[in-house]
Short mmCIF file of C-alpha atoms in Angstrom, two decimals:
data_model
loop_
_atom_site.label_atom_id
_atom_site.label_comp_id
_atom_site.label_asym_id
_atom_site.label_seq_id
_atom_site.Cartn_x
_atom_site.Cartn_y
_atom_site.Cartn_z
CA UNK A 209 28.96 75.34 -33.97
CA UNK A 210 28.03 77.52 -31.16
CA UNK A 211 26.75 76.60 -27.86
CA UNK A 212 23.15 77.54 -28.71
CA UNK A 213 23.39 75.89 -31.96
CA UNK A 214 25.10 72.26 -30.50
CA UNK A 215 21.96 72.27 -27.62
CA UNK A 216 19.21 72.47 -29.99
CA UNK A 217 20.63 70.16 -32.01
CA UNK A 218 21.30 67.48 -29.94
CA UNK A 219 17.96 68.50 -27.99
CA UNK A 220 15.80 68.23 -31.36
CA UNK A 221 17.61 65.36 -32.71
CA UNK A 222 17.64 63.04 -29.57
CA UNK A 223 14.01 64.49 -27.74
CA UNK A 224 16.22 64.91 -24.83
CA UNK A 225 16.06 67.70 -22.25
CA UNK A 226 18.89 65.63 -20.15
CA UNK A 227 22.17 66.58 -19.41
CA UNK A 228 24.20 64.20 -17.45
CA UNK A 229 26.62 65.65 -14.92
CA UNK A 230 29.06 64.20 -14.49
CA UNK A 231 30.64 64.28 -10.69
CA UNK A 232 33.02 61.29 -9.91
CA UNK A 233 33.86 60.64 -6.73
CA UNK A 234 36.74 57.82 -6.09
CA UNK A 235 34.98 56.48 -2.97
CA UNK A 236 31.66 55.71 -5.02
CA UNK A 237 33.62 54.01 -8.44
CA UNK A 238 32.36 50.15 -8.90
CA UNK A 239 35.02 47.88 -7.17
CA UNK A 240 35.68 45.77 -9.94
CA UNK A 241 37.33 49.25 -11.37
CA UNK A 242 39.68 50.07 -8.66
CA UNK A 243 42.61 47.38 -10.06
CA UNK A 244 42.47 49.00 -13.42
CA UNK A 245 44.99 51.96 -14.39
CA UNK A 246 42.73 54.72 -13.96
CA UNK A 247 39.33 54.06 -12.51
CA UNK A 248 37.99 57.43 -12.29
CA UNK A 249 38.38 57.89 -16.27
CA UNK A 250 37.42 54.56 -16.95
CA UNK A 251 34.47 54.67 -14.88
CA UNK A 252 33.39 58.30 -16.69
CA UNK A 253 34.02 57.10 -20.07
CA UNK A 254 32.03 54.15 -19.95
CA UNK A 255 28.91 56.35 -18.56
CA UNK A 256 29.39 58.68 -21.68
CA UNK A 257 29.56 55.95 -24.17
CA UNK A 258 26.05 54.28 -22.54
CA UNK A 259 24.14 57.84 -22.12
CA UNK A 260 25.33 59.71 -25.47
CA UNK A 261 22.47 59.47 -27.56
CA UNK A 262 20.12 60.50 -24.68
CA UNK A 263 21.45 63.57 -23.50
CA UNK A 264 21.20 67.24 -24.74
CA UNK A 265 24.56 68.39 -22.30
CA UNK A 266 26.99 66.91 -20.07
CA UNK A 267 28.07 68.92 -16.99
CA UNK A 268 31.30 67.92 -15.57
CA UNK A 269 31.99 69.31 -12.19
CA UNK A 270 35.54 70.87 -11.77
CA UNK A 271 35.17 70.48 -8.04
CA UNK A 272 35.60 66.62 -8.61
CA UNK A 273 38.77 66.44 -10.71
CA UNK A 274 40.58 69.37 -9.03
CA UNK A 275 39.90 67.93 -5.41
CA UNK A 276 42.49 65.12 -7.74
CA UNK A 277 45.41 67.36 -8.28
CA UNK A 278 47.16 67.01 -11.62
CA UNK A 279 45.49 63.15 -12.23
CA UNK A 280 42.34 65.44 -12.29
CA UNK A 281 43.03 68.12 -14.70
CA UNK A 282 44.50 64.59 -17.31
CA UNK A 283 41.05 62.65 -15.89
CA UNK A 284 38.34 66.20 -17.35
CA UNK A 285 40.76 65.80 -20.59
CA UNK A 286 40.13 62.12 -20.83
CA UNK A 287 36.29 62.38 -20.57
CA UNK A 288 36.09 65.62 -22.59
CA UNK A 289 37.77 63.57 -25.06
CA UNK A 290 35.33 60.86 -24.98
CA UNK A 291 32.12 63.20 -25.44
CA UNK A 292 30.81 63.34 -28.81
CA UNK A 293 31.88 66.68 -30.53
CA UNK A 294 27.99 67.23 -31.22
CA UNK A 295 27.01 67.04 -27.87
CA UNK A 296 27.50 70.73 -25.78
CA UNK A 297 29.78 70.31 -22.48
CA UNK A 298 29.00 73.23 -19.61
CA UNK A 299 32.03 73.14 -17.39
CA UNK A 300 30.40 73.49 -13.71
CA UNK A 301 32.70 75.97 -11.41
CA UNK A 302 30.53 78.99 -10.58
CA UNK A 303 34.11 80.95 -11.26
CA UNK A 304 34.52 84.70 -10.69
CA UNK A 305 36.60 87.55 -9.48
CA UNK A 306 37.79 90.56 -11.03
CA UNK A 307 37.56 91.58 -14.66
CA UNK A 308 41.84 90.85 -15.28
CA UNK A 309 41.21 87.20 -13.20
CA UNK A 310 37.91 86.63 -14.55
CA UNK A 311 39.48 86.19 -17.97
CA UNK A 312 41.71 83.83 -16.99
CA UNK A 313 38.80 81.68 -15.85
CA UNK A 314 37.36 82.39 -19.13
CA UNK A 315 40.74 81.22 -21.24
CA UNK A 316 41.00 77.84 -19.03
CA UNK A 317 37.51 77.24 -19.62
CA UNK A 318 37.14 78.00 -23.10
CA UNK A 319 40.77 77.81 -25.03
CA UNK A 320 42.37 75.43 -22.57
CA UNK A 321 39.66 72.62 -22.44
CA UNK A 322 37.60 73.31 -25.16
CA UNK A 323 34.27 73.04 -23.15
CA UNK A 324 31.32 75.04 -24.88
CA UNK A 325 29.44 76.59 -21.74
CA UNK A 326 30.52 77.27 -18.28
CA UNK A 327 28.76 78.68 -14.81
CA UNK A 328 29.29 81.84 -13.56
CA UNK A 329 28.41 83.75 -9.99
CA UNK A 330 27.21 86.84 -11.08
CA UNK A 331 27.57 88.42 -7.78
CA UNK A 332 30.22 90.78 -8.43
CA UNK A 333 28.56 92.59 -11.48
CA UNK A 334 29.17 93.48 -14.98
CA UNK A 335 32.53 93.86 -15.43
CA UNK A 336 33.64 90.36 -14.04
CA UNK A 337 31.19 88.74 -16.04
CA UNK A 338 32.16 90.41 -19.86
CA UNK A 339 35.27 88.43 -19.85
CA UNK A 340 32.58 85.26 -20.09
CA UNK A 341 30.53 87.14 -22.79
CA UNK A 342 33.42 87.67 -25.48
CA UNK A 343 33.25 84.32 -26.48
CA UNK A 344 30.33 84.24 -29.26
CA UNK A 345 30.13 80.37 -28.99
CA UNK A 346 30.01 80.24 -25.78
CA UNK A 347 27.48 80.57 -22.96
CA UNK A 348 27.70 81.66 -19.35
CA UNK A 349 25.46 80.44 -17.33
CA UNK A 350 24.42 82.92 -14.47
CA UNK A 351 23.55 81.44 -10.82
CA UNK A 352 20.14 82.93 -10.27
CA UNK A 353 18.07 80.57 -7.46
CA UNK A 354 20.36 77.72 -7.09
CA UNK A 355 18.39 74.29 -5.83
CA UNK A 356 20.12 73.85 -2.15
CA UNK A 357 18.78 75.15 0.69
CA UNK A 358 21.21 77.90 1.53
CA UNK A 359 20.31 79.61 -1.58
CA UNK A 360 17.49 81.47 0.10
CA UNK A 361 20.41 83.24 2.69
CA UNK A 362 21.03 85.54 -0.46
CA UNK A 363 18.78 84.92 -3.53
CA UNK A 364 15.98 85.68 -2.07
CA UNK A 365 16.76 88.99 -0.91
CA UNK A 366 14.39 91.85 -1.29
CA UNK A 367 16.12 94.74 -3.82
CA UNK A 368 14.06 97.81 -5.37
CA UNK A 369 13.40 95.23 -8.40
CA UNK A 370 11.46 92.52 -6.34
CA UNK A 371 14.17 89.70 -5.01
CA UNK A 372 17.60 89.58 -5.87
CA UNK A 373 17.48 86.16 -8.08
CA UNK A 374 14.80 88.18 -10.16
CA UNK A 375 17.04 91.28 -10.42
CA UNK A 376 19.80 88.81 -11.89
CA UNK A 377 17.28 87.32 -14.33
CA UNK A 378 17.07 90.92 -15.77
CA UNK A 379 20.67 91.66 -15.67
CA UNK A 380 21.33 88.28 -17.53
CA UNK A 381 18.55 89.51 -20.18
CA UNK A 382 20.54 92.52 -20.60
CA UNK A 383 23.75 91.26 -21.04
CA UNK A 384 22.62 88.97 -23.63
CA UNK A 385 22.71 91.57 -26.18
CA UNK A 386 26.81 91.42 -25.66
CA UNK A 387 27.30 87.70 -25.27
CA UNK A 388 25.29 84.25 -25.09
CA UNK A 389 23.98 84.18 -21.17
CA UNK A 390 21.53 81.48 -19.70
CA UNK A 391 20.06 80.83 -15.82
CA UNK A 392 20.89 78.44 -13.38
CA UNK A 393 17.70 77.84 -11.87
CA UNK A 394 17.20 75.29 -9.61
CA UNK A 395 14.22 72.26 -10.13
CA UNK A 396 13.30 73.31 -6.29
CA UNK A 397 12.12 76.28 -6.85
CA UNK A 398 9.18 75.35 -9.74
CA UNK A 399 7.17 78.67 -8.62
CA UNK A 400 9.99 80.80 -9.09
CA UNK A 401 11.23 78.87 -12.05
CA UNK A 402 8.05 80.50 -13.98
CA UNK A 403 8.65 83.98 -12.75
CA UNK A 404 12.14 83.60 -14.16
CA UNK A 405 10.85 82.15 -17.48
CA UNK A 406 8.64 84.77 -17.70
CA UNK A 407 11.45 87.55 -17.19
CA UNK A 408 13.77 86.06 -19.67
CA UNK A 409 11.54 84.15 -22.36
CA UNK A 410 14.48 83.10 -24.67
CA UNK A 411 17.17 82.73 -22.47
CA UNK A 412 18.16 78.33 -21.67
CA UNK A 413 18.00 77.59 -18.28
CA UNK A 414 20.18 75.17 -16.59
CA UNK A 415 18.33 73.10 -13.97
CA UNK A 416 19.87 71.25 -11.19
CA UNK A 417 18.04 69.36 -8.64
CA UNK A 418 15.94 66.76 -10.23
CA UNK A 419 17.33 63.43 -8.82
CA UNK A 420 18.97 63.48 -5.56
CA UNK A 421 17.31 66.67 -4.55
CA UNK A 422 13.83 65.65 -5.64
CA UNK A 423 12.75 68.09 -8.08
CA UNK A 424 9.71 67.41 -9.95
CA UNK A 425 10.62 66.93 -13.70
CA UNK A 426 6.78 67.63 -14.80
CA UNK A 427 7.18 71.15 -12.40
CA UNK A 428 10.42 71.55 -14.40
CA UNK A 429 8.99 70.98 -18.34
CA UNK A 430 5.54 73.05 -17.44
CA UNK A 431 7.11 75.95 -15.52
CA UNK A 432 10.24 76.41 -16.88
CA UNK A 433 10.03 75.55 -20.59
CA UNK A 434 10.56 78.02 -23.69
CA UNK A 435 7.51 78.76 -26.14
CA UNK A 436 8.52 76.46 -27.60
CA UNK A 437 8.79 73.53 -25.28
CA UNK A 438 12.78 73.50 -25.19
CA UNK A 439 15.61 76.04 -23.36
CA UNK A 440 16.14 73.52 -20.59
CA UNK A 441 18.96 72.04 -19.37
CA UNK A 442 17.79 69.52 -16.91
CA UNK A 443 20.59 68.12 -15.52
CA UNK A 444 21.03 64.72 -13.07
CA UNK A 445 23.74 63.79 -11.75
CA UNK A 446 24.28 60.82 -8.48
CA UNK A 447 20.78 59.09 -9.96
CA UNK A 448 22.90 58.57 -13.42
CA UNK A 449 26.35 58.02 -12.24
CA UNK A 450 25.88 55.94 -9.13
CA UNK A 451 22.27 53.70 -10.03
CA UNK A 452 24.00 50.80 -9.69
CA UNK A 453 27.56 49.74 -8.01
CA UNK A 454 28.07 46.47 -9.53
CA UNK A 455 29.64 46.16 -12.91
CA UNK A 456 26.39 47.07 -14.95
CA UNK A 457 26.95 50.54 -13.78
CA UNK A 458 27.36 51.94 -17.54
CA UNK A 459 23.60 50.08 -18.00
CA UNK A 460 22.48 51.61 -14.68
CA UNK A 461 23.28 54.92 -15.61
CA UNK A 462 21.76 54.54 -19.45
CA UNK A 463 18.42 53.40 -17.72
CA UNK A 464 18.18 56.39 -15.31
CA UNK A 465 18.63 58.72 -17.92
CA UNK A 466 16.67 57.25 -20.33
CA UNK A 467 13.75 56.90 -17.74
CA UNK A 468 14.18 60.78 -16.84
CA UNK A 469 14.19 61.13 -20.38
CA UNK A 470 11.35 60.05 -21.45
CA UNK A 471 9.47 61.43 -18.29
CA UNK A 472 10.57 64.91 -19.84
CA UNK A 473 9.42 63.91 -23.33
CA UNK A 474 5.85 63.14 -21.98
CA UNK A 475 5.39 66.26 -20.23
CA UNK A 476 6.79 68.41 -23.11
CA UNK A 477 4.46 66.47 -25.67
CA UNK A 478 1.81 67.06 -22.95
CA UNK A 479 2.53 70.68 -22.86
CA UNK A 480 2.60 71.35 -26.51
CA UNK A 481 -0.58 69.49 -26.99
CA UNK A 482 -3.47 71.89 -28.56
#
């Protein structure tokens, strides 16, 4: 199954919107998990086995296992391992560079761990991002208005076509026709989440920020969805993975999700409502 085909899928079939990303970080792992042989995996495969019926995605971050060395690369094996094979994975590392490199990213991404969808800084143009593109399965996920602060610096600059993160909303539009593309679009930006749903009605968005960063998920579901209520990627990271410390932390994690869940599932219903 493609990308496309695995999201709506498990989005249908589970009335989820959520994807789970998942970010570990040794120095926030439950102590009760730090005797055992390998906490980190331990700690992430637990977390997948308590949220896998509720999510449409999981994102793992490759910041957070290769800031492990080679324990980090076995550790994203582990948990790929552990995530259903109907559930879509989007590998999180904003990768680039030139066309030859860029398909190297491309390879370790898609042939070398299997994942199904990865991010991709578009900044350098169209011929580092068709080496993402030649995968027909796959997805690549364009940064457009990322949800930190910093992301007005550069996204927001004026261009001949209004602002820069609309300009790259177009360009992902138009290199659709070659490849599978979607938006990262972050949940702090709910204005300019519409303006790019209205540039690129089909196209899923990936949306960070809902959680820690305080996105609204109602702003999210009303300004970002699809005609059809779908085409989001919501995802939620430290308010799954880290809700509770103690050894219930697999239970935490399954009621944060489920709570953002069904938040989502109210607003869609809401939306969709004659």
């Amino acid at each position: 199954m493609s990308f496309l085909e695995k999201y709506r899928s498990a989005a249908d079939s589970r009335k989820s919107l959520v994807c789970v990303g998942l970010d570990p970080d040794p120095e926030r792992l439950p102590d009760h998990l730090r005797g055992t042989a390998d906490p980190v995996s331990s700690f992430l495969t637990e977390v997948v086995a308590a949220t896998c019926d509720l999510v449409c995605a999981y994102k793992p971050n490759f910041a957070f296992f290769g800031a492990m060395g080679v324990a980090g690369w076995r550790r994203l094996e582990d948990v790929l391992s552990a995530i259903p094979g109907s559930t879509p994975v989007v590998l999180d590392f904003k990768a680039n560079d030139i066309g030859n490199s860029a398909r190297r990213y491309a390879q370790m991404a898609y042939e070398a761990l299997g994942v199904d969808a990865v991010t991709v800084n578009p900044l350098m143009g169209s011929d580092s991002v068709a080496p993402f593109l030649e995968y027909p399965d796959g997805c690549a996920f364009l940064l457009c208005l990322t949800s930190n602060p910093g992301s007005a610096d550069f996204q927001r600059l004026s261009t001949q076509d209004g602002p820069l993160y609309q300009h790259v909303a177009r360009k992902a539009l138009e290199w659709s026709r070659t490849g599978p593309c979607g938006l990262v679009v972050g949940a702090t930006h709910a204005r300019e989440l519409a303006t790019v749903r209205r540039i690129a009605p089909g196209l899923p968005f990936l949306v960070p920020g809902v959680g820690a960063q305080m996105g609204d998920p109602g702003e999210v579901v009303r300004c970002g969805s699809d005609r059809n209520g779908g085409g989001l990627l919501v995802n939620v990271s430290r308010s799954v993975l880290y809700a509770s410390s103690g050894r219930d932390f697999a239970g935490a994690a399954r009621c944060a999700a489920e709570s953002l869940r069904a938040k989502l599932e109210r607003e869609r219903a809401s939306s969709l409502s004659p």
